[in-house]
Amino acid sequence: MREILLATGNPGKAKEMREILAGDDDTVVWRHLKEFADRRWPEPVEDGETFMANAELKARYYARLSGLWTIADDSGLVVDALGGEPGVRSARYAGEPKSDAANNALLVRKLAGVPDEKRTARFCCAVALSDGERVLARAQGVVEGRIIDQPRGTNGFGYDPHFWVPEFGMTTAEMAPEQKHAISHRGQALRLLRDELIALLRG
Ligand code: IMP
């Protein structure tokens, strides 16, 4: 039986990650950061220039502290007309304290006057598994869309109400959670990592 730490303090996100990663496999005991709250680990500084660099540094950091194999992710929105912003700074695009409303307002303001066809964007997610020394596996996922000014939908979080997915004719905030997970950057990255993890566990 191997214990694997999911490096998120959000139990809802941990559950979603576990559901995708575990599948039918019952040989892993899944842990998440809230279970280690009494250790008072400071959060790592996520100063990587790429989503993958941040996922790897987070996975390695918590694997060292916990002594467990650890999976971490990093994600964000990349907007072509803004030279890739908000990118790795997606969570705090409009500064501290982090606020989805302020981030979305800034995004819409920066895109004022940009025509529809130039509003292409993508959600990106990188996931990494580390044993504290090495990165044992890594994977990435991407979902393409366009930024719209008027928010639509109330599901999801972050930039979802402004992220329009042409194939579905709706924003990711208008999708049911299962529908979003099926196509999302995070879902794709985690499904790819699951395949690598199965191979590692079978040794
Ligand atoms: P983190 O990877 O949890 O740190 O997320 C980084 C930031 O990217 C979030 O705070 C959101 O602003 C944005 N983001 C990442 N994934 C999504 C998504 O699926 N929908 C909307 N916003 C997202």
mmCIF file with all atom_site columns, C-alpha atoms and ligand atoms in Angstrom, residues 13 73-77 90-91 100 103 123 157-160 180 185-186, ligand 1:
data_model
loop_
_atom_site.group_PDB
_atom_site.id
_atom_site.type_symbol
_atom_site.label_atom_id
_atom_site.label_alt_id
_atom_site.label_comp_id
_atom_site.label_asym_id
_atom_site.label_entity_id
_atom_site.label_seq_id
_atom_site.pdbx_PDB_ins_code
_atom_site.Cartn_x
_atom_site.Cartn_y
_atom_site.Cartn_z
_atom_site.occupancy
_atom_site.B_iso_or_equiv
_atom_site.pdbx_formal_charge
_atom_site.auth_seq_id
_atom_site.auth_comp_id
_atom_site.auth_asym_id
_atom_site.auth_atom_id
_atom_site.pdbx_PDB_model_num
ATOM   1  C CA  . LYS A 1 13  ? -10.101 19.788 -5.279  1.00 0.00 ? 13  LYS A CA  1
ATOM   2  C CA  . ASP A 1 73  ? -0.600  21.037 -9.915  1.00 0.00 ? 73  ASP A CA  1
ATOM   3  C CA  . ASP A 1 74  ? -0.371  24.571 -11.181 1.00 0.00 ? 74  ASP A CA  1
ATOM   4  C CA  . SER A 1 75  ? -2.771  26.157 -13.597 1.00 0.00 ? 75  SER A CA  1
ATOM   5  C CA  . GLY A 1 76  ? -3.850  29.427 -15.089 1.00 0.00 ? 76  GLY A CA  1
ATOM   6  C CA  . LEU A 1 77  ? -5.138  31.396 -18.035 1.00 0.00 ? 77  LEU A CA  1
ATOM   7  C CA  . SER A 1 90  ? -3.420  34.124 -12.773 1.00 0.00 ? 90  SER A CA  1
ATOM   8  C CA  . ALA A 1 91  ? -4.500  33.777 -9.150  1.00 0.00 ? 91  ALA A CA  1
ATOM   9  C CA  . ASP A 1 100 ? -11.667 36.456 -8.818  1.00 0.00 ? 100 ASP A CA  1
ATOM   10 C CA  . ASN A 1 103 ? -8.949  39.600 -11.733 1.00 0.00 ? 103 ASN A CA  1
ATOM   11 C CA  . PHE A 1 123 ? -6.512  27.336 -19.649 1.00 0.00 ? 123 PHE A CA  1
ATOM   12 C CA  . PHE A 1 157 ? -14.486 29.604 -10.293 1.00 0.00 ? 157 PHE A CA  1
ATOM   13 C CA  . GLY A 1 158 ? -11.833 32.085 -11.341 1.00 0.00 ? 158 GLY A CA  1
ATOM   14 C CA  . TYR A 1 159 ? -12.042 33.154 -14.972 1.00 0.00 ? 159 TYR A CA  1
ATOM   15 C CA  . ASP A 1 160 ? -14.730 30.594 -15.912 1.00 0.00 ? 160 ASP A CA  1
ATOM   16 C CA  . LYS A 1 180 ? -16.100 20.714 -17.453 1.00 0.00 ? 180 LYS A CA  1
ATOM   17 C CA  . HIS A 1 185 ? -7.022  21.326 -18.690 1.00 0.00 ? 185 HIS A CA  1
ATOM   18 C CA  . ARG A 1 186 ? -6.879  19.831 -15.180 1.00 0.00 ? 186 ARG A CA  1
HETATM 19 P P1  . IMP B 2 .   ? -4.100  27.346 -9.029  1.00 0.00 ? 1   IMP B P1  1
HETATM 20 O O1  . IMP B 2 .   ? -3.408  26.436 -9.973  1.00 0.00 ? 1   IMP B O1  1
HETATM 21 O O2  . IMP B 2 .   ? -5.112  26.622 -8.197  1.00 0.00 ? 1   IMP B O2  1
HETATM 22 O O3  . IMP B 2 .   ? -3.138  28.186 -8.263  1.00 0.00 ? 1   IMP B O3  1
HETATM 23 O O4  . IMP B 2 .   ? -4.969  28.345 -9.908  1.00 0.00 ? 1   IMP B O4  1
HETATM 24 C C1  . IMP B 2 .   ? -4.441  29.481 -10.502 1.00 0.00 ? 1   IMP B C1  1
HETATM 25 C C2  . IMP B 2 .   ? -5.486  30.447 -10.957 1.00 0.00 ? 1   IMP B C2  1
HETATM 26 O O5  . IMP B 2 .   ? -5.757  30.213 -12.353 1.00 0.00 ? 1   IMP B O5  1
HETATM 27 C C3  . IMP B 2 .   ? -6.853  30.356 -10.282 1.00 0.00 ? 1   IMP B C3  1
HETATM 28 O O6  . IMP B 2 .   ? -6.890  31.138 -9.136  1.00 0.00 ? 1   IMP B O6  1
HETATM 29 C C4  . IMP B 2 .   ? -7.767  30.912 -11.372 1.00 0.00 ? 1   IMP B C4  1
HETATM 30 O O7  . IMP B 2 .   ? -7.724  32.309 -11.345 1.00 0.00 ? 1   IMP B O7  1
HETATM 31 C C5  . IMP B 2 .   ? -7.105  30.426 -12.634 1.00 0.00 ? 1   IMP B C5  1
HETATM 32 N N1  . IMP B 2 .   ? -7.682  29.135 -13.063 1.00 0.00 ? 1   IMP B N1  1
HETATM 33 C C6  . IMP B 2 .   ? -7.053  27.930 -13.094 1.00 0.00 ? 1   IMP B C6  1
HETATM 34 N N2  . IMP B 2 .   ? -7.885  26.961 -13.522 1.00 0.00 ? 1   IMP B N2  1
HETATM 35 C C7  . IMP B 2 .   ? -9.075  27.571 -13.750 1.00 0.00 ? 1   IMP B C7  1
HETATM 36 C C8  . IMP B 2 .   ? -10.344 27.084 -14.185 1.00 0.00 ? 1   IMP B C8  1
HETATM 37 O O8  . IMP B 2 .   ? -10.575 25.884 -14.425 1.00 0.00 ? 1   IMP B O8  1
HETATM 38 N N3  . IMP B 2 .   ? -11.314 28.005 -14.287 1.00 0.00 ? 1   IMP B N3  1
HETATM 39 C C9  . IMP B 2 .   ? -11.125 29.321 -14.005 1.00 0.00 ? 1   IMP B C9  1
HETATM 40 N N4  . IMP B 2 .   ? -9.979  29.822 -13.591 1.00 0.00 ? 1   IMP B N4  1
HETATM 41 C C10 . IMP B 2 .   ? -8.941  28.954 -13.468 1.00 0.00 ? 1   IMP B C10 1
#
